[in-house]
Tab-separated table of C-alpha atoms in Angstrom:
chain	number	residue	atom	x	y	z
V	1	MET	CA	151.248	-1.770	100.187
V	2	THR	CA	153.560	-2.641	103.066
V	3	VAL	CA	152.425	-2.497	106.669
V	4	ASN	CA	154.657	0.496	107.362
V	5	THR	CA	153.341	2.357	104.348
V	6	GLU	CA	149.771	1.597	105.342
V	7	VAL	CA	150.352	2.822	108.885
V	8	LEU	CA	151.983	5.969	107.532
V	9	LEU	CA	149.048	6.590	105.192
V	10	ASP	CA	146.633	6.016	108.081
V	11	LYS	CA	148.408	8.763	109.992
V	12	LEU	CA	148.686	11.053	106.977
V	13	TYR	CA	145.025	10.756	106.009
V	14	ASN	CA	143.822	11.057	109.581
V	15	LEU	CA	145.407	14.500	109.681
V	16	ARG	CA	143.459	15.578	106.610
V	17	GLY	CA	140.000	15.532	108.198
V	18	SER	CA	138.145	17.628	110.741
V	19	ASP	CA	138.369	14.678	113.128
V	20	SER	CA	142.160	14.422	112.930
V	21	GLU	CA	143.979	13.312	116.057
V	22	ILE	CA	145.615	16.714	116.403
V	23	LEU	CA	142.334	18.623	116.148
V	24	ARG	CA	140.548	16.162	118.427
V	25	GLU	CA	143.335	16.449	120.991
V	26	MET	CA	143.102	20.235	120.811
V	27	ASP	CA	139.329	20.052	121.294
V	28	ARG	CA	139.838	17.682	124.221
V	29	GLN	CA	142.339	20.050	125.823
V	30	LYS	CA	140.099	23.034	125.180
V	31	ASN	CA	137.035	21.277	126.646
V	32	LYS	CA	139.072	20.295	129.683
V	33	ALA	CA	140.285	23.883	130.053
V	34	GLU	CA	136.707	25.158	129.675
V	35	GLU	CA	135.555	22.795	132.418
V	36	THR	CA	138.407	23.996	134.629
V	37	ARG	CA	137.500	27.617	133.956
V	38	VAL	CA	133.849	27.039	134.904
V	39	ARG	CA	134.788	25.048	138.019
V	40	THR	CA	137.393	27.532	139.223
V	41	THR	CA	135.018	30.430	138.597
V	42	GLU	CA	132.502	28.815	140.930
V	43	GLU	CA	135.188	27.918	143.473
V	44	LYS	CA	136.559	31.452	143.390
V	45	SER	CA	133.140	32.927	144.069
V	46	LYS	CA	132.553	30.570	147.003
V	47	LEU	CA	136.009	31.156	148.488
V	48	GLN	CA	135.597	34.922	148.257
V	49	SER	CA	132.260	34.601	150.041
V	50	ASP	CA	133.791	32.337	152.715
V	51	ILE	CA	136.716	34.708	153.266
V	52	SER	CA	134.365	37.659	153.620
V	53	GLU	CA	132.235	35.748	156.129
V	54	LEU	CA	135.258	34.601	158.156
V	55	LYS	CA	136.639	38.133	158.344
V	56	LYS	CA	133.255	39.349	159.500
V	57	GLN	CA	133.135	36.614	162.155
V	58	ARG	CA	136.583	37.537	163.388
V	59	GLU	CA	135.595	41.188	163.818
V	60	GLU	CA	132.336	40.258	165.563
V	61	LEU	CA	134.055	37.790	167.876
V	62	GLU	CA	136.524	40.408	168.959
V	63	GLU	CA	133.954	43.180	169.307
V	64	GLN	CA	131.218	41.133	170.973
V	65	GLY	CA	133.724	39.308	173.137
V	66	GLU	CA	135.010	42.537	174.635
V	67	ARG	CA	131.487	43.837	175.315
V	68	PHE	CA	130.473	40.519	176.822
V	69	LYS	CA	133.448	40.664	179.140
V	70	GLU	CA	132.430	44.120	180.294
V	71	VAL	CA	128.882	42.930	180.925
V	72	LEU	CA	129.995	39.863	182.896
V	73	GLN	CA	132.445	41.860	184.948
V	74	GLY	CA	129.577	44.094	186.093
V	75	ILE	CA	127.359	41.195	187.235
V	76	HIS	CA	127.570	39.735	190.752
V	77	LYS	CA	125.831	36.404	191.243
V	78	GLU	CA	124.751	37.166	194.825
V	79	ASP	CA	122.797	40.174	193.582
V	80	TYR	CA	120.446	37.759	191.805
V	81	GLU	CA	120.702	34.783	194.179
V	82	THR	CA	116.969	34.548	194.976
V	83	VAL	CA	115.909	34.625	191.331
V	84	LEU	CA	118.564	32.200	190.266
V	85	THR	CA	117.794	29.803	193.105
V	86	ARG	CA	114.004	29.878	192.814
V	87	LEU	CA	114.094	29.551	189.014
V	88	LYS	CA	116.846	26.998	189.233
V	89	ILE	CA	119.054	28.864	186.738
V	90	ASP	CA	122.664	27.778	186.564
V	91	PHE	CA	124.319	31.136	185.973
V	92	ASP	CA	127.816	31.869	187.172
V	93	PRO	CA	129.254	35.095	185.596
V	94	THR	CA	132.691	34.434	187.023
V	95	SER	CA	132.896	30.959	185.462
V	96	ILE	CA	131.581	32.219	182.132
V	97	LEU	CA	134.074	35.079	182.132
V	98	GLU	CA	136.918	32.655	182.758
V	99	LYS	CA	135.819	30.487	179.823
V	100	LEU	CA	135.406	33.550	177.645
V	101	GLU	CA	138.864	34.872	178.408
V	102	LYS	CA	140.357	31.411	177.869
V	103	ASN	CA	138.548	30.349	174.672
V	104	LEU	CA	137.901	33.609	172.816
V	105	PRO	CA	141.548	34.153	171.680
V	106	LYS	CA	141.744	30.522	170.506
V	107	THR	CA	138.489	30.833	168.595
V	108	ILE	CA	139.610	34.068	166.956
V	109	GLU	CA	142.915	32.409	166.038
V	110	THR	CA	141.055	29.456	164.468
V	111	VAL	CA	138.890	31.793	162.394
V	112	GLU	CA	141.999	33.684	161.270
V	113	LYS	CA	143.654	30.418	160.242
V	114	ASP	CA	140.545	29.350	158.300
V	115	ALA	CA	140.508	32.722	156.542
V	116	LYS	CA	144.219	32.474	155.699
V	117	LYS	CA	143.770	28.926	154.386
V	118	ALA	CA	140.844	30.076	152.242
V	119	GLU	CA	142.937	32.987	150.909
V	120	GLU	CA	145.789	30.607	149.993
V	121	GLU	CA	143.303	28.308	148.280
V	122	LEU	CA	141.884	31.306	146.450
V	123	VAL	CA	145.342	32.138	145.069
V	124	LYS	CA	145.699	28.573	143.752
V	125	VAL	CA	142.234	28.624	142.230
V	126	GLU	CA	142.898	31.964	140.538
V	127	GLU	CA	146.184	30.629	139.124
V	128	GLU	CA	144.408	27.515	137.847
V	129	MET	CA	141.686	29.698	136.323
V	130	SER	CA	144.282	31.945	134.683
V	131	GLU	CA	146.097	28.932	133.233
V	132	ALA	CA	142.816	27.564	131.882
V	133	ILE	CA	141.956	30.882	130.211
V	134	THR	CA	145.483	31.107	128.740
V	135	THR	CA	145.213	27.522	127.484
V	136	ILE	CA	141.893	28.271	125.799
V	137	GLU	CA	143.395	31.299	124.048
V	138	GLU	CA	146.568	29.423	123.036
V	139	ILE	CA	144.614	26.463	121.688
V	140	GLY	CA	142.554	28.867	119.618
V	141	ILE	CA	145.753	30.180	118.022
V	142	ARG	CA	147.237	26.699	117.651
V	143	LYS	CA	144.063	25.401	116.072
V	144	ASP	CA	144.106	28.202	113.501
V	145	THR	CA	147.683	27.197	112.654
V	146	ALA	CA	146.759	23.495	112.585
V	147	LEU	CA	143.864	24.177	110.208
V	148	ALA	CA	146.159	26.205	107.943
V	149	ASN	CA	148.691	23.344	107.991
V	150	GLN	CA	145.869	20.900	107.299
V	151	ASP	CA	144.807	22.913	104.252
V	152	LYS	CA	148.401	22.848	103.037
V	153	LEU	CA	148.642	19.085	103.622
V	154	ASN	CA	145.414	18.499	101.702
V	155	GLU	CA	146.788	20.645	98.884
V	156	TYR	CA	149.998	18.597	98.776
V	157	VAL	CA	148.108	15.285	98.718
V	158	GLU	CA	145.785	16.477	95.951
V	159	MET	CA	148.799	17.682	93.965
V	160	ALA	CA	150.431	14.278	94.390
V	161	LEU	CA	147.289	12.425	93.309
V	162	SER	CA	146.896	14.648	90.254
V	163	GLY	CA	150.545	14.191	89.271
V	164	ARG	CA	151.416	17.884	89.483
V	165	MET	CA	153.555	17.928	92.622
V	166	ASN	CA	155.983	20.840	92.359
V	167	ILE	CA	156.786	21.273	96.050
V	168	THR	CA	160.290	20.665	97.365
V	169	ARG	CA	161.072	17.888	99.783
V	170	ASP	CA	162.081	20.423	102.431
V	171	SER	CA	158.649	22.064	102.181
V	172	ILE	CA	156.960	18.708	102.731
V	173	THR	CA	159.191	17.547	105.585
V	174	SER	CA	158.916	20.956	107.248
V	175	LEU	CA	155.126	20.740	107.140
V	176	LEU	CA	155.074	17.152	108.404
V	177	SER	CA	157.324	18.089	111.320
V	178	GLU	CA	154.538	20.465	112.405
V	179	PHE	CA	152.301	17.398	112.675
V	180	GLY	CA	154.786	15.547	114.867
V	181	PHE	CA	156.219	13.203	112.211
V	182	ASP	CA	159.697	11.953	113.100
V	183	GLU	CA	162.513	12.224	110.538
V	184	GLU	CA	161.995	8.736	109.117
V	185	GLU	CA	158.254	9.302	108.759
V	186	GLN	CA	158.896	12.684	107.130
V	187	ARG	CA	161.231	11.088	104.607
V	188	GLU	CA	158.910	8.201	103.735
V	189	ALA	CA	155.855	10.445	103.503
V	190	ALA	CA	157.774	12.861	101.269
V	191	LYS	CA	158.549	9.934	98.956
V	192	LEU	CA	154.881	8.979	98.800
V	193	LEU	CA	153.845	12.512	97.886
V	194	MET	CA	156.675	13.428	95.522
V	195	PHE	CA	156.649	10.089	93.709
V	196	PRO	CA	153.191	8.612	94.246
V	197	GLU	CA	152.797	4.945	93.430
V	198	ASP	CA	149.992	2.400	93.561
V	199	ALA	CA	149.946	2.474	97.361
V	200	LEU	CA	148.833	6.108	97.557
V	201	PHE	CA	146.278	5.837	94.744
V	202	ALA	CA	144.788	2.593	96.069
V	203	TYR	CA	144.556	3.990	99.579
V	204	ASP	CA	142.935	7.207	98.380
V	205	GLU	CA	140.368	5.305	96.321
V	206	LYS	CA	139.471	3.189	99.332
V	207	VAL	CA	139.116	6.223	101.604
V	208	SER	CA	137.147	8.170	99.000
V	209	ALA	CA	134.714	5.303	98.540
V	210	LYS	CA	134.121	5.019	102.269
V	211	GLU	CA	133.772	8.783	102.733
V	212	LYS	CA	130.720	8.743	100.479
V	213	SER	CA	128.906	6.906	103.262
V	214	GLY	CA	129.054	10.114	105.312
V	215	LYS	CA	131.571	8.779	107.807
V	216	THR	CA	134.567	10.691	109.134
V	217	ILE	CA	138.044	10.022	107.788
V	218	SER	CA	139.014	8.395	111.105
V	219	GLU	CA	136.044	6.025	110.883
V	220	VAL	CA	136.872	5.319	107.283
V	221	ILE	CA	140.499	4.566	108.086
V	222	GLN	CA	139.504	2.335	110.987
V	223	GLU	CA	137.200	0.328	108.724
V	224	ALA	CA	139.753	0.282	105.931
V	225	LYS	CA	142.214	-1.518	108.189
V	226	SER	CA	139.890	-4.518	108.352
V	227	TYR	CA	139.753	-4.874	104.568
V	228	GLU	CA	142.311	-6.337	102.219
V	229	GLU	CA	143.717	-4.056	99.586
V	230	GLU	CA	141.244	-3.705	96.712
V	231	ILE	CA	142.410	-3.933	93.108
V	232	THR	CA	140.182	-2.818	90.223
V	233	ILE	CA	139.424	-5.686	87.858
V	234	PRO	CA	139.610	-4.674	84.167
V	235	GLU	CA	137.155	-6.069	81.666
V	236	GLU	CA	139.819	-8.271	80.093
V	237	PRO	CA	141.511	-10.718	82.529
V	238	GLN	CA	144.664	-10.719	80.388
V	239	GLU	CA	144.935	-6.935	80.710
V	240	GLU	CA	144.757	-7.236	84.496
V	241	THR	CA	147.653	-9.681	84.523
V	242	THR	CA	149.669	-7.434	82.235
V	243	THR	CA	148.955	-4.386	84.395
V	244	LYS	CA	150.055	-6.194	87.543
V	245	GLU	CA	153.225	-7.446	85.914
V	246	GLU	CA	154.048	-4.012	84.504
V	247	THR	CA	153.470	-2.351	87.863
V	248	LYS	CA	155.668	-4.900	89.567
V	249	GLU	CA	158.374	-4.418	86.949
V	250	ASP	CA	158.200	-0.613	87.270
V	251	ASN	CA	158.615	-0.887	91.033
V	252	ILE	CA	161.610	-3.176	90.613
V	253	VAL	CA	163.244	-0.724	88.184
V	254	LYS	CA	162.627	2.146	90.572
V	255	GLU	CA	164.120	0.205	93.476
V	256	ARG	CA	167.208	-0.609	91.389
V	257	LEU	CA	167.570	3.048	90.390
V	258	ILE	CA	167.256	4.229	93.985
V	259	GLU	CA	169.809	1.648	95.157
V	260	LEU	CA	172.208	2.665	92.392
V	261	LEU	CA	171.999	6.335	93.304
V	262	LYS	CA	172.271	5.516	96.997
V	263	GLU	CA	175.428	3.516	96.302
V	264	TYR	CA	177.046	6.724	95.052
V	265	GLY	CA	175.700	8.886	97.858
V	266	ILE	CA	172.939	10.455	95.766
V	267	ASP	CA	169.481	11.031	97.259
V	268	TYR	CA	166.848	10.621	94.569
V	269	LEU	CA	164.559	12.960	96.493
V	270	ASP	CA	166.862	15.788	95.437
V	271	TYR	CA	165.367	15.410	91.972
V	272	THR	CA	161.927	16.328	90.697
V	273	SER	CA	159.374	13.638	89.893
V	274	GLU	CA	159.846	14.476	86.197
V	275	GLU	CA	163.602	13.925	86.474
V	276	VAL	CA	163.148	10.613	88.253
V	277	GLU	CA	160.624	9.545	85.635
V	278	ASP	CA	163.165	10.459	82.939
V	279	LEU	CA	165.766	8.248	84.619
V	280	LEU	CA	163.286	5.388	84.915
V	281	GLN	CA	162.312	5.655	81.251
V	282	ASN	CA	165.980	5.512	80.244
V	283	PHE	CA	167.231	3.164	82.945
V	284	ASP	CA	170.424	1.342	81.995
V	285	GLU	CA	172.121	0.219	85.158
V	286	LYS	CA	175.445	-0.709	83.529
V	287	LEU	CA	175.711	2.556	81.554
V	288	MET	CA	174.666	4.712	84.501
V	289	LYS	CA	177.170	3.026	86.763
V	290	GLU	CA	179.945	3.560	84.190
V	291	ASN	CA	179.044	7.244	83.889
V	292	LEU	CA	178.967	7.700	87.659
V	293	GLU	CA	182.366	6.044	87.973
V	294	TYR	CA	183.740	8.277	85.213
V	295	LEU	CA	182.372	11.446	86.871
V	296	LYS	CA	183.904	10.281	90.124
V	297	LYS	CA	187.224	9.665	88.409
V	298	LYS	CA	187.158	13.141	86.893
V	299	LYS	CA	186.193	14.579	90.299
V	300	LEU	CA	183.023	16.119	88.929
V	301	ASN	CA	180.496	16.571	91.728
V	302	TYR	CA	177.309	14.591	91.200
V	303	ASP	CA	175.202	17.697	91.736
V	304	ILE	CA	175.803	18.537	88.054
V	305	LEU	CA	173.118	15.906	87.439
V	306	ILE	CA	170.462	18.133	89.037
V	307	ASN	CA	168.454	19.656	86.184
V	308	HIS	CA	170.678	17.652	83.799
V	309	VAL	CA	169.773	14.023	84.589
V	310	SER	CA	170.195	12.916	80.969
V	311	ILE	CA	173.945	13.098	81.624
V	312	LEU	CA	173.534	9.935	83.655
V	313	TYR	CA	172.376	7.827	80.709
V	314	ASP	CA	174.410	9.595	77.997
V	315	LYS	CA	176.257	6.906	76.009
V	316	ASP	CA	178.768	9.474	74.774
V	317	LEU	CA	179.406	11.210	78.091
V	318	LYS	CA	183.028	10.123	78.373
V	319	GLU	CA	183.810	11.103	74.763
V	320	LYS	CA	182.144	14.530	75.162
V	321	ILE	CA	184.130	15.398	78.264
V	322	GLU	CA	187.391	14.133	76.766
V	323	LEU	CA	186.694	16.203	73.651
V	324	LEU	CA	186.183	19.354	75.755
V	325	ILE	CA	189.367	18.653	77.716
V	326	SER	CA	191.328	18.196	74.487
V	327	ALA	CA	189.926	21.558	73.361
V	328	GLY	CA	191.554	23.148	76.399
V	329	LYS	CA	188.629	23.238	78.808
V	330	GLU	CA	189.164	22.725	82.546
V	331	MET	CA	186.998	20.422	84.656
V	332	LEU	CA	185.773	23.499	86.528
V	333	ASP	CA	184.451	24.914	83.231
V	334	ILE	CA	182.495	21.745	82.628
V	335	TYR	CA	181.219	21.630	86.226
V	336	LEU	CA	179.938	25.204	85.978
V	337	ASN	CA	178.350	24.650	82.548
V	338	PRO	CA	177.025	21.062	82.476
V	339	SER	CA	174.268	22.068	80.044
V	340	VAL	CA	176.800	21.817	77.211
V	341	LEU	CA	176.833	18.052	77.769
V	342	VAL	CA	173.052	17.942	77.380
V	343	LYS	CA	172.704	20.520	74.626
V	344	TYR	CA	174.894	18.755	72.094
V	345	THR	CA	175.309	15.233	70.786
V	346	LEU	CA	178.918	14.124	70.418
V	347	GLU	CA	178.803	14.847	66.684
V	348	GLN	CA	177.280	18.299	67.200
V	349	LEU	CA	179.891	19.159	69.828
V	350	GLN	CA	182.672	18.115	67.458
V	351	LYS	CA	181.208	20.335	64.726
V	352	ALA	CA	180.853	23.291	67.128
V	353	ILE	CA	184.520	23.056	68.125
V	354	SER	CA	185.620	22.614	64.522
V	355	SER	CA	183.565	25.652	63.537
V	356	LEU	CA	185.320	27.776	66.147
V	357	VAL	CA	188.727	26.680	64.882
V	358	ALA	CA	187.705	27.280	61.260
V	359	ASN	CA	186.769	30.853	62.182
V	360	GLY	CA	190.133	31.516	63.750
V	361	MET	CA	189.025	31.198	67.350
V	362	ASP	CA	190.658	29.093	70.049
V	363	PRO	CA	187.948	26.892	71.671
V	364	LYS	CA	189.882	27.192	74.922
V	365	ASP	CA	189.204	30.939	75.083
V	366	VAL	CA	185.519	30.705	74.190
V	367	PRO	CA	183.328	30.316	77.331
V	368	LEU	CA	181.276	27.119	77.347
V	369	MET	CA	178.112	29.123	77.977
V	370	ALA	CA	178.653	30.628	74.519
V	371	TYR	CA	178.854	27.222	72.814
């Protein structure tokens, strides 16, 4: 298991559990939004109360100020001189009136400014509250989608582990893009799922064993990183050696096959796992290369190999095609009906053409699909 593969599997398996990074991040965002909603609700209530109080103060200042002015204007200090002097009361209506007329407008203006500032703050708080509520609702929807995607991912992984993967590469990469995988990660992960090897099985065994302890997948993965890859030891030491050597040899063959296809611009992920397994079981690098060169020479698109991979290791491929051409068939006929190359051996194809001639028919006029 390479480091890159292990990191990719860490990411893939993390997304499978209830504690996946995506779900945890959504919960974190939702909790933060919930805290904001509670805080802004309290702030809104206080600001509304403050605004109401400030408006009340402004009205009272204006109303009481005017009445106070009227009262002061009707008081003459000399009318109460004896009382004020004997009781030593410092009361000067004229001076107070001057201060009132000077400071009251400024005080009212200050209260108005405080009220306006509180109203502006209230608008911001309400916007923040609205955003928090919207976030909570959106995360709820996104989480439902994430859980549905998680179920699909778990289904894909289980299909891969059971050897019954029948999902297209596009379906896998499309799903992984929803989880934020970049194109390279999507491609590599699709390989792991469509053509599972020892890396996936070994990793799954390790995670499964740790999960039995009751820990989350994230905890399991974190612990797994500190362990070396575990390999099951068979009862017979010789069998273990043989298994290792066979696995290594199988991987080498697969790498050679992939490189061969890549050399001719063919993506092996365009084929099903069964088709790839067929090619691996019948791998003959020299023969396959000769057949690819011949198809290229005849300008037959390599997509005729899809659903007909046995063409690639057919020892009589060249002879079959030349036989069909000599019978009057065009390359387009062969391209549109490649199954004829798979359906018949060279000998059977020769007999089929001879039978047509013997019955007075021109093989050229008989559609290949009727062969």
